[in-house]
N, C-alpha and C. Protein backbone atom coordinates (compact mmCIF):
# COMPACT_ATOMS: atom_id res chain seq x y z
N UNK A 1 46.78 -13.83 -3.76
CA UNK A 1 46.28 -13.89 -2.35
C UNK A 1 47.60 -13.80 -1.58
N UNK A 2 47.43 -12.82 -0.48
CA UNK A 2 48.59 -12.64 0.30
C UNK A 2 48.46 -13.49 1.70
N UNK A 3 49.22 -13.52 2.58
CA UNK A 3 49.25 -14.47 3.68
C UNK A 3 47.91 -14.24 4.59
N UNK A 4 47.60 -13.06 4.74
CA UNK A 4 46.20 -12.61 5.54
C UNK A 4 44.98 -13.29 4.82
N UNK A 5 45.00 -13.08 3.60
CA UNK A 5 43.81 -13.46 2.88
C UNK A 5 43.86 -14.95 2.90
N UNK A 6 44.90 -15.59 2.67
CA UNK A 6 45.06 -17.04 2.66
C UNK A 6 44.59 -17.76 4.05
N UNK A 7 45.01 -17.14 5.16
CA UNK A 7 44.64 -17.57 6.47
C UNK A 7 43.12 -17.35 6.69
N UNK A 8 42.66 -16.37 6.12
CA UNK A 8 41.14 -15.99 6.36
C UNK A 8 40.41 -17.09 5.43
N UNK A 9 40.97 -17.31 4.29
CA UNK A 9 40.19 -18.32 3.50
C UNK A 9 40.22 -19.62 4.04
N UNK A 10 41.34 -20.11 4.79
CA UNK A 10 41.38 -21.29 5.47
C UNK A 10 40.84 -21.34 6.80
N UNK A 11 40.37 -20.13 7.33
CA UNK A 11 39.78 -20.09 8.69
C UNK A 11 40.81 -20.35 9.80
N UNK A 12 41.78 -19.99 9.67
CA UNK A 12 42.83 -20.07 10.54
C UNK A 12 43.66 -18.89 10.99
N UNK A 13 44.25 -18.84 12.25
CA UNK A 13 44.94 -17.58 12.62
C UNK A 13 46.41 -17.78 12.44
N UNK A 14 46.92 -19.01 12.62
CA UNK A 14 48.29 -19.27 12.35
C UNK A 14 48.42 -20.68 11.62
N UNK A 15 49.80 -20.94 11.13
CA UNK A 15 49.75 -22.22 10.47
C UNK A 15 49.61 -23.30 11.38
N UNK A 16 49.84 -23.36 12.72
CA UNK A 16 49.73 -24.16 13.74
C UNK A 16 48.31 -24.65 13.66
N UNK A 17 47.18 -23.92 13.12
CA UNK A 17 45.75 -24.13 13.19
C UNK A 17 45.36 -25.06 11.93
N UNK A 18 46.36 -25.15 11.11
CA UNK A 18 46.20 -26.05 9.98
C UNK A 18 46.14 -27.47 10.31
N UNK A 19 45.15 -28.09 10.72
CA UNK A 19 45.09 -29.48 11.29
C UNK A 19 44.01 -30.20 10.82
N UNK A 20 43.10 -29.70 10.01
CA UNK A 20 41.82 -30.32 9.65
C UNK A 20 41.70 -30.74 8.19
N UNK A 21 41.13 -31.81 7.79
CA UNK A 21 40.96 -32.08 6.31
C UNK A 21 40.39 -31.06 5.50
N UNK A 22 39.48 -30.24 6.10
CA UNK A 22 38.88 -29.09 5.36
C UNK A 22 39.98 -27.95 5.10
N UNK A 23 41.09 -27.71 5.97
CA UNK A 23 42.18 -26.77 5.84
C UNK A 23 42.88 -27.28 4.55
N UNK A 24 43.27 -28.47 4.45
CA UNK A 24 43.80 -29.11 3.32
C UNK A 24 42.99 -28.94 2.11
N UNK A 25 41.80 -29.33 2.10
CA UNK A 25 40.88 -29.28 0.99
C UNK A 25 40.56 -27.81 0.56
N UNK A 26 40.48 -27.08 1.27
CA UNK A 26 40.26 -25.43 0.96
C UNK A 26 41.58 -25.07 0.29
N UNK A 27 42.83 -25.39 0.81
CA UNK A 27 43.97 -25.10 0.11
C UNK A 27 44.16 -25.63 -1.26
N UNK A 28 44.04 -27.08 -1.32
CA UNK A 28 44.16 -27.66 -2.50
C UNK A 28 43.11 -27.26 -3.51
N UNK A 29 41.93 -27.09 -3.22
CA UNK A 29 40.77 -26.68 -4.19
C UNK A 29 40.65 -25.30 -4.47
N UNK A 30 41.64 -24.48 -4.02
CA UNK A 30 41.68 -23.10 -4.37
C UNK A 30 42.25 -22.85 -5.83
N UNK A 31 41.26 -22.03 -6.54
CA UNK A 31 41.84 -21.84 -7.95
C UNK A 31 42.23 -20.37 -8.14
N UNK A 32 42.52 -19.70 -7.01
CA UNK A 32 42.93 -18.49 -6.96
C UNK A 32 44.53 -18.45 -6.92
N UNK A 33 45.22 -17.53 -7.36
CA UNK A 33 46.72 -17.19 -7.17
C UNK A 33 46.83 -17.17 -5.86
N UNK A 34 48.02 -17.76 -5.25
CA UNK A 34 48.38 -17.61 -3.85
C UNK A 34 49.88 -17.16 -3.90
N UNK A 35 50.29 -16.12 -3.29
CA UNK A 35 51.56 -15.58 -3.15
C UNK A 35 52.56 -16.74 -2.59
N UNK A 36 53.66 -16.73 -3.13
CA UNK A 36 54.71 -17.82 -2.82
C UNK A 36 55.13 -17.53 -1.37
N UNK A 37 55.23 -16.41 -1.06
CA UNK A 37 55.72 -16.15 0.50
C UNK A 37 54.61 -16.41 1.21
N UNK A 38 53.35 -16.35 1.03
CA UNK A 38 52.18 -16.81 1.93
C UNK A 38 52.32 -18.35 2.02
N UNK A 39 52.30 -18.88 1.01
CA UNK A 39 52.33 -20.35 1.07
C UNK A 39 53.57 -20.88 1.81
N UNK A 40 54.79 -20.37 1.54
CA UNK A 40 55.98 -20.72 2.48
C UNK A 40 55.71 -20.41 3.91
N UNK A 41 55.16 -19.19 4.25
CA UNK A 41 54.90 -18.95 5.69
C UNK A 41 53.96 -19.92 6.26
N UNK A 42 52.99 -20.24 5.53
CA UNK A 42 51.87 -21.18 5.99
C UNK A 42 52.66 -22.61 6.32
N UNK A 43 53.33 -23.07 5.43
CA UNK A 43 53.93 -24.40 5.43
C UNK A 43 55.08 -24.53 6.40
N UNK A 44 55.62 -23.35 6.58
CA UNK A 44 56.73 -23.08 7.71
C UNK A 44 56.13 -23.50 9.05
N UNK A 45 54.87 -23.13 9.27
CA UNK A 45 54.29 -23.43 10.60
C UNK A 45 53.35 -24.60 10.83
N UNK A 46 53.19 -25.25 9.63
CA UNK A 46 52.50 -26.44 9.77
C UNK A 46 53.25 -27.72 10.31
N UNK A 47 52.55 -28.48 11.30
CA UNK A 47 53.11 -29.65 11.66
C UNK A 47 53.18 -30.56 10.68
N UNK A 48 54.38 -31.04 10.22
CA UNK A 48 54.53 -31.93 8.91
C UNK A 48 53.79 -33.29 9.02
N UNK A 49 53.82 -33.73 10.32
CA UNK A 49 53.10 -35.12 10.41
C UNK A 49 51.70 -34.82 10.12
N UNK A 50 51.01 -33.82 10.66
CA UNK A 50 49.82 -33.47 10.34
C UNK A 50 49.54 -33.18 8.81
N UNK A 51 50.29 -32.51 8.27
CA UNK A 51 50.33 -32.38 6.92
C UNK A 51 50.24 -33.59 5.97
N UNK A 52 51.31 -34.50 6.42
CA UNK A 52 51.17 -35.84 5.87
C UNK A 52 49.91 -36.78 5.87
N UNK A 53 49.37 -36.66 7.11
CA UNK A 53 48.13 -37.26 7.28
C UNK A 53 46.99 -36.84 6.51
N UNK A 54 46.93 -35.35 6.45
CA UNK A 54 45.81 -34.64 5.79
C UNK A 54 46.05 -34.97 4.32
N UNK A 55 47.33 -35.03 3.69
CA UNK A 55 47.52 -35.36 2.13
C UNK A 55 47.00 -36.74 2.04
N UNK A 56 47.26 -37.63 2.84
CA UNK A 56 46.90 -39.10 2.56
C UNK A 56 45.39 -39.14 2.62
N UNK A 57 44.58 -38.40 3.43
CA UNK A 57 43.22 -38.38 3.59
C UNK A 57 42.66 -37.83 2.27
N UNK A 58 43.18 -36.64 1.93
CA UNK A 58 42.81 -35.89 0.91
C UNK A 58 42.80 -36.66 -0.53
N UNK A 59 43.99 -37.25 -0.76
CA UNK A 59 44.27 -38.09 -1.85
C UNK A 59 43.29 -39.36 -1.84
N UNK A 60 43.24 -39.85 -0.74
CA UNK A 60 42.12 -41.02 -0.75
C UNK A 60 40.84 -40.78 -1.12
N UNK A 61 40.36 -39.60 -0.71
CA UNK A 61 39.02 -39.07 -1.09
C UNK A 61 39.05 -38.72 -2.47
N UNK A 62 40.08 -38.10 -3.05
CA UNK A 62 40.27 -37.78 -4.50
C UNK A 62 40.31 -39.09 -5.49
N UNK A 63 41.04 -40.13 -5.00
CA UNK A 63 41.10 -41.29 -5.79
C UNK A 63 39.66 -41.88 -5.80
N UNK A 64 39.01 -41.88 -4.70
CA UNK A 64 37.73 -42.59 -4.67
C UNK A 64 36.76 -41.89 -5.74
N UNK A 65 37.05 -40.62 -6.10
CA UNK A 65 36.12 -40.03 -6.82
C UNK A 65 36.53 -40.12 -8.49
N UNK A 66 37.77 -40.86 -8.59
CA UNK A 66 38.15 -40.85 -10.05
C UNK A 66 37.24 -42.08 -10.68
N UNK A 67 36.73 -41.75 -12.05
CA UNK A 67 36.02 -42.72 -12.54
C UNK A 67 36.73 -44.14 -12.69
N UNK A 68 35.86 -45.28 -12.78
CA UNK A 68 36.69 -46.64 -12.71
C UNK A 68 37.38 -46.82 -13.79
N UNK A 69 37.22 -46.23 -15.03
CA UNK A 69 37.96 -46.36 -16.43
C UNK A 69 39.24 -45.59 -16.45
N UNK A 70 39.52 -44.95 -15.38
CA UNK A 70 40.80 -43.99 -15.30
C UNK A 70 41.89 -44.25 -14.51
N UNK A 71 42.36 -45.50 -14.83
CA UNK A 71 43.58 -46.06 -14.07
C UNK A 71 44.76 -45.42 -14.09
N UNK A 72 45.09 -44.74 -15.14
CA UNK A 72 46.29 -43.98 -15.21
C UNK A 72 46.34 -42.78 -14.31
N UNK A 73 45.11 -42.27 -14.06
CA UNK A 73 44.92 -41.05 -13.29
C UNK A 73 44.83 -41.38 -11.95
N UNK A 74 44.55 -42.43 -11.53
CA UNK A 74 44.59 -43.16 -10.19
C UNK A 74 46.20 -43.22 -9.74
N UNK A 75 46.91 -43.93 -10.73
CA UNK A 75 48.17 -44.06 -10.35
C UNK A 75 48.93 -42.62 -10.28
N UNK A 76 48.76 -41.79 -11.11
CA UNK A 76 49.22 -40.48 -11.07
C UNK A 76 48.98 -39.93 -9.73
N UNK A 77 47.75 -40.04 -9.31
CA UNK A 77 47.22 -39.34 -7.86
C UNK A 77 48.06 -40.07 -6.94
N UNK A 78 48.19 -41.24 -6.97
CA UNK A 78 49.15 -41.93 -5.95
C UNK A 78 50.47 -41.49 -5.80
N UNK A 79 51.01 -41.35 -7.07
CA UNK A 79 52.43 -40.80 -7.04
C UNK A 79 52.50 -39.44 -6.56
N UNK A 80 51.54 -38.56 -6.78
CA UNK A 80 51.39 -37.27 -6.36
C UNK A 80 51.27 -37.22 -4.95
N UNK A 81 50.42 -38.15 -4.20
CA UNK A 81 50.42 -38.23 -2.84
C UNK A 81 51.86 -38.68 -2.28
N UNK A 82 52.44 -39.67 -2.77
CA UNK A 82 53.82 -40.25 -2.28
C UNK A 82 54.66 -38.91 -2.33
N UNK A 83 54.73 -38.21 -3.30
CA UNK A 83 55.58 -37.13 -3.40
C UNK A 83 55.40 -36.09 -2.29
N UNK A 84 54.15 -35.75 -2.13
CA UNK A 84 53.95 -34.72 -1.10
C UNK A 84 54.27 -35.06 0.39
N UNK A 85 53.79 -36.43 0.58
CA UNK A 85 54.03 -37.08 1.76
C UNK A 85 55.67 -37.24 2.07
N UNK A 86 56.29 -37.66 0.98
CA UNK A 86 57.78 -37.70 1.11
C UNK A 86 58.40 -36.52 1.25
N UNK A 87 58.07 -35.43 0.76
CA UNK A 87 58.73 -34.13 0.88
C UNK A 87 58.32 -33.48 2.25
N UNK A 88 57.08 -33.83 2.81
CA UNK A 88 56.80 -33.42 4.05
C UNK A 88 57.72 -34.08 5.09
N UNK A 89 57.96 -35.35 4.83
CA UNK A 89 58.92 -36.14 5.70
C UNK A 89 60.32 -35.53 5.67
N UNK A 90 60.78 -35.17 4.40
CA UNK A 90 61.99 -34.48 4.19
C UNK A 90 62.10 -33.22 5.06
N UNK A 91 61.07 -32.41 5.04
CA UNK A 91 61.12 -31.19 5.65
C UNK A 91 61.14 -31.50 7.18
N UNK A 92 60.50 -32.58 7.77
CA UNK A 92 60.69 -33.06 9.15
C UNK A 92 61.98 -33.49 9.51
N UNK A 93 62.68 -34.09 8.65
CA UNK A 93 64.01 -34.46 8.83
C UNK A 93 65.03 -33.26 8.65
N UNK A 94 64.56 -32.19 8.13
CA UNK A 94 65.44 -31.03 8.21
C UNK A 94 66.41 -30.99 6.93
N UNK A 95 65.92 -31.72 5.95
CA UNK A 95 66.78 -31.62 4.70
C UNK A 95 66.87 -30.36 4.04
N UNK A 96 67.96 -30.21 3.51
CA UNK A 96 68.22 -28.75 2.74
C UNK A 96 67.08 -28.63 1.73
N UNK A 97 66.49 -27.40 1.61
CA UNK A 97 65.63 -27.02 0.75
C UNK A 97 64.41 -27.80 0.49
N UNK A 98 64.11 -28.65 1.44
CA UNK A 98 63.01 -29.53 1.44
C UNK A 98 61.61 -28.68 1.54
N UNK A 99 61.48 -27.50 2.38
CA UNK A 99 60.41 -26.85 2.68
C UNK A 99 60.11 -26.02 1.30
N UNK A 100 61.08 -25.50 0.67
CA UNK A 100 60.96 -24.93 -0.59
C UNK A 100 60.32 -25.95 -1.88
N UNK A 101 60.88 -27.06 -1.85
CA UNK A 101 60.49 -28.06 -2.74
C UNK A 101 58.96 -28.51 -2.42
N UNK A 102 58.75 -28.57 -1.17
CA UNK A 102 57.29 -29.04 -0.76
C UNK A 102 56.32 -27.84 -1.30
N UNK A 103 56.63 -26.71 -1.10
CA UNK A 103 55.95 -25.70 -1.49
C UNK A 103 55.81 -25.60 -2.91
N UNK A 104 56.86 -25.74 -3.67
CA UNK A 104 56.74 -25.74 -5.24
C UNK A 104 56.02 -26.88 -5.66
N UNK A 105 56.08 -28.00 -5.02
CA UNK A 105 55.43 -29.26 -5.52
C UNK A 105 53.91 -29.14 -5.15
N UNK A 106 53.65 -28.65 -4.13
CA UNK A 106 52.27 -28.46 -3.61
C UNK A 106 51.50 -27.50 -4.67
N UNK A 107 52.20 -26.42 -4.95
CA UNK A 107 51.69 -25.36 -5.91
C UNK A 107 51.42 -26.00 -7.20
N UNK A 108 52.34 -26.74 -7.62
CA UNK A 108 52.28 -27.44 -9.04
C UNK A 108 50.92 -28.29 -8.94
N UNK A 109 50.71 -29.16 -7.85
CA UNK A 109 49.64 -29.82 -7.75
C UNK A 109 48.43 -29.08 -7.67
N UNK A 110 48.41 -28.05 -6.92
CA UNK A 110 47.23 -27.25 -6.78
C UNK A 110 46.75 -26.63 -7.98
N UNK A 111 47.63 -26.16 -8.86
CA UNK A 111 47.26 -25.47 -10.16
C UNK A 111 46.79 -26.64 -11.03
N UNK A 112 47.38 -27.83 -11.08
CA UNK A 112 46.97 -28.93 -11.90
C UNK A 112 45.46 -29.35 -11.56
N UNK A 113 45.21 -29.28 -10.20
CA UNK A 113 43.98 -29.90 -9.66
C UNK A 113 42.89 -28.70 -9.88
N UNK A 114 43.23 -27.67 -9.51
CA UNK A 114 42.22 -26.62 -9.33
C UNK A 114 42.11 -25.35 -10.14
N UNK A 115 43.30 -25.37 -10.88
CA UNK A 115 43.19 -23.91 -11.63
C UNK A 115 43.27 -24.13 -13.09
N UNK A 116 44.00 -25.09 -13.57
CA UNK A 116 44.26 -25.18 -15.10
C UNK A 116 43.17 -26.30 -15.58
N UNK A 117 42.67 -25.91 -16.80
CA UNK A 117 41.55 -26.70 -17.35
C UNK A 117 42.14 -27.73 -18.24
N UNK A 118 42.62 -28.94 -17.42
CA UNK A 118 43.31 -29.93 -18.01
C UNK A 118 42.36 -31.13 -18.24
N UNK A 119 41.13 -31.15 -17.94
CA UNK A 119 40.29 -32.14 -18.17
C UNK A 119 38.97 -31.73 -18.94
N UNK A 120 38.07 -32.63 -19.46
CA UNK A 120 36.84 -32.26 -20.04
C UNK A 120 35.92 -33.41 -19.75
N UNK A 121 34.71 -32.92 -19.86
CA UNK A 121 33.63 -33.86 -19.76
C UNK A 121 32.67 -33.67 -20.86
N UNK A 122 32.14 -34.82 -21.42
CA UNK A 122 31.10 -34.72 -22.49
C UNK A 122 29.84 -35.16 -21.88
N UNK A 123 28.67 -34.48 -22.32
CA UNK A 123 27.40 -34.84 -21.88
C UNK A 123 27.07 -35.89 -22.79
N UNK A 124 26.74 -37.01 -22.35
CA UNK A 124 26.41 -38.23 -23.11
C UNK A 124 25.06 -38.21 -24.02
N UNK A 125 24.14 -37.32 -23.56
CA UNK A 125 22.94 -37.02 -24.13
C UNK A 125 23.05 -36.03 -25.43
N UNK A 126 23.73 -34.95 -25.12
CA UNK A 126 23.85 -34.02 -26.08
C UNK A 126 25.14 -33.94 -27.02
N UNK A 127 26.09 -34.63 -26.41
CA UNK A 127 27.40 -34.78 -27.04
C UNK A 127 28.25 -33.51 -26.92
N UNK A 128 27.73 -32.51 -26.22
CA UNK A 128 28.46 -31.25 -25.91
C UNK A 128 29.64 -31.58 -25.01
N UNK A 129 30.81 -30.72 -25.31
CA UNK A 129 32.00 -31.14 -24.33
C UNK A 129 32.38 -29.86 -23.63
N UNK A 130 32.62 -30.00 -22.34
CA UNK A 130 33.01 -28.83 -21.53
C UNK A 130 34.47 -29.05 -21.00
N UNK A 131 35.29 -28.08 -21.22
CA UNK A 131 36.71 -28.17 -20.57
C UNK A 131 36.41 -27.64 -19.21
N UNK A 132 37.33 -28.28 -18.24
CA UNK A 132 37.17 -27.97 -16.77
C UNK A 132 38.51 -28.29 -16.28
N UNK A 133 38.61 -28.00 -14.82
CA UNK A 133 39.65 -28.36 -14.02
C UNK A 133 39.47 -29.94 -13.39
N UNK A 134 40.58 -30.57 -13.19
CA UNK A 134 40.56 -31.88 -12.75
C UNK A 134 39.58 -31.92 -11.48
N UNK A 135 39.53 -30.84 -10.62
CA UNK A 135 38.82 -30.86 -9.46
C UNK A 135 37.23 -30.87 -10.03
N UNK A 136 36.89 -30.09 -10.90
CA UNK A 136 35.46 -30.08 -11.31
C UNK A 136 35.00 -31.35 -11.87
N UNK A 137 35.90 -31.93 -12.89
CA UNK A 137 35.65 -33.23 -13.43
C UNK A 137 35.28 -34.36 -12.41
N UNK A 138 36.15 -34.36 -11.24
CA UNK A 138 35.90 -35.39 -10.18
C UNK A 138 34.74 -35.01 -9.35
N UNK A 139 34.42 -33.67 -9.19
CA UNK A 139 33.24 -33.47 -8.55
C UNK A 139 31.97 -33.88 -9.33
N UNK A 140 31.98 -33.74 -10.67
CA UNK A 140 30.86 -34.26 -11.46
C UNK A 140 30.75 -35.81 -11.40
N UNK A 141 31.92 -36.40 -11.41
CA UNK A 141 31.94 -37.82 -11.24
C UNK A 141 31.46 -38.33 -10.05
N UNK A 142 31.66 -37.66 -8.95
CA UNK A 142 31.17 -37.98 -7.65
C UNK A 142 29.70 -37.77 -7.62
N UNK A 143 29.12 -36.49 -8.18
CA UNK A 143 27.54 -36.22 -8.19
C UNK A 143 26.94 -37.34 -9.16
N UNK A 144 27.73 -37.77 -10.17
CA UNK A 144 26.98 -38.81 -11.02
C UNK A 144 26.78 -40.05 -10.38
N UNK A 145 27.67 -40.54 -9.53
CA UNK A 145 27.44 -41.82 -8.64
C UNK A 145 26.13 -41.78 -7.76
N UNK A 146 25.84 -40.65 -7.40
CA UNK A 146 24.54 -40.32 -6.68
C UNK A 146 23.42 -39.94 -7.38
N UNK A 147 23.38 -40.23 -8.69
CA UNK A 147 22.20 -39.99 -9.49
C UNK A 147 22.19 -38.87 -10.32
N UNK A 148 23.42 -38.15 -10.59
CA UNK A 148 23.46 -36.96 -11.33
C UNK A 148 23.50 -37.40 -12.78
N UNK A 149 23.68 -36.20 -13.66
CA UNK A 149 23.69 -36.61 -14.96
C UNK A 149 24.92 -37.46 -15.31
N UNK A 150 24.94 -38.11 -16.53
CA UNK A 150 25.97 -38.97 -17.02
C UNK A 150 26.89 -38.22 -17.77
N UNK A 151 28.17 -38.41 -17.71
CA UNK A 151 29.02 -37.63 -18.52
C UNK A 151 30.11 -38.81 -18.83
N UNK A 152 31.04 -38.36 -19.96
CA UNK A 152 32.16 -39.19 -20.25
C UNK A 152 33.30 -38.36 -20.13
N UNK A 153 34.45 -38.68 -19.42
CA UNK A 153 35.38 -37.83 -18.98
C UNK A 153 36.69 -38.12 -19.74
N UNK A 154 37.58 -36.95 -20.03
CA UNK A 154 38.80 -37.16 -20.69
C UNK A 154 39.73 -36.49 -19.88
N UNK A 155 40.69 -37.19 -19.21
CA UNK A 155 41.79 -36.54 -18.52
C UNK A 155 43.18 -36.60 -19.26
N UNK A 156 43.26 -36.90 -20.37
CA UNK A 156 44.42 -37.06 -21.29
C UNK A 156 45.44 -36.02 -20.95
N UNK A 157 44.99 -34.67 -20.97
CA UNK A 157 45.80 -33.43 -20.93
C UNK A 157 46.37 -33.41 -19.43
N UNK A 158 45.62 -33.93 -18.47
CA UNK A 158 45.88 -34.06 -16.89
C UNK A 158 47.10 -35.14 -16.64
N UNK A 159 47.31 -36.03 -17.57
CA UNK A 159 48.21 -37.11 -17.27
C UNK A 159 49.43 -36.75 -17.54
N UNK A 160 49.56 -35.37 -18.31
CA UNK A 160 50.97 -35.03 -18.62
C UNK A 160 51.58 -34.11 -17.53
N UNK A 161 51.78 -34.86 -16.52
CA UNK A 161 52.21 -34.22 -15.05
C UNK A 161 53.48 -35.07 -14.80
N UNK A 162 54.73 -34.47 -14.72
CA UNK A 162 55.83 -35.17 -14.31
C UNK A 162 56.24 -34.83 -12.98
N UNK A 163 56.57 -35.97 -12.06
CA UNK A 163 56.75 -35.76 -10.80
C UNK A 163 58.46 -35.34 -10.83
N UNK A 164 58.68 -34.38 -10.22
CA UNK A 164 60.30 -34.10 -10.32
C UNK A 164 60.96 -35.31 -9.61
N UNK A 165 62.01 -35.68 -9.98
CA UNK A 165 62.98 -36.82 -9.47
C UNK A 165 63.38 -36.48 -8.13
N UNK A 166 63.57 -35.23 -7.62
CA UNK A 166 64.02 -34.93 -6.19
C UNK A 166 62.89 -35.39 -5.39
N UNK A 167 61.75 -35.47 -5.67
CA UNK A 167 60.46 -35.41 -4.90
C UNK A 167 60.46 -36.92 -4.46
N UNK A 168 60.73 -37.95 -5.13
CA UNK A 168 60.54 -39.39 -4.75
C UNK A 168 62.07 -40.07 -4.66
N UNK A 169 62.39 -40.42 -3.57
CA UNK A 169 63.58 -41.12 -3.35
C UNK A 169 63.30 -42.60 -3.34
N UNK A 170 64.50 -43.29 -3.26
CA UNK A 170 64.30 -44.78 -3.32
C UNK A 170 63.97 -45.07 -1.91
N UNK A 171 64.28 -44.43 -0.88
CA UNK A 171 63.63 -44.73 0.47
C UNK A 171 62.21 -44.62 0.64
N UNK A 172 61.80 -43.39 -0.06
CA UNK A 172 60.19 -43.34 0.12
C UNK A 172 59.56 -44.50 -0.77
N UNK A 173 60.03 -44.99 -1.91
CA UNK A 173 59.35 -45.90 -2.59
C UNK A 173 59.53 -47.29 -1.88
N UNK A 174 60.63 -47.64 -1.22
CA UNK A 174 60.88 -48.61 -0.50
C UNK A 174 59.86 -48.85 0.86
N UNK A 175 59.61 -47.66 1.33
CA UNK A 175 58.70 -47.38 2.45
C UNK A 175 57.38 -48.07 2.04
N UNK A 176 56.81 -47.70 0.85
CA UNK A 176 55.52 -48.13 0.25
C UNK A 176 55.69 -49.55 0.11
């Protein structure tokens, strides 16, 4: 997806228009390939304070969808959020290569969340197992809470996500 297609998908005309939860969610939940230059161009124009607030909100909603027995996934999501928020703050401070690192880390997260089939769910009645993205498994878990079908979830493959050490500094952890 090039820059024009990305902006159309996000329903924005410029990166400065990227200021709503839906913008962040549409970007994070896209399973399509996004051109690196398009993502970099978008992130170049986004207000990083707004990006950090949107990331906080998105991860809060995501963590709320995680099944109660998946504590490791909750901890991983919390670390991903800290990473993205910390990198957005580094961009705001003007640190070298911070914008590139933020784009790379966001793209890793987006692929993990919405593109790669790293989760699976099992229909508790039939025993049939379905591979899916983390996004789709969490959507099923959310629907299940409001009366949908019951599933058993497996996020073991999804837990194999390493946060790059550059992404989380001691100052970021101390702020938490």
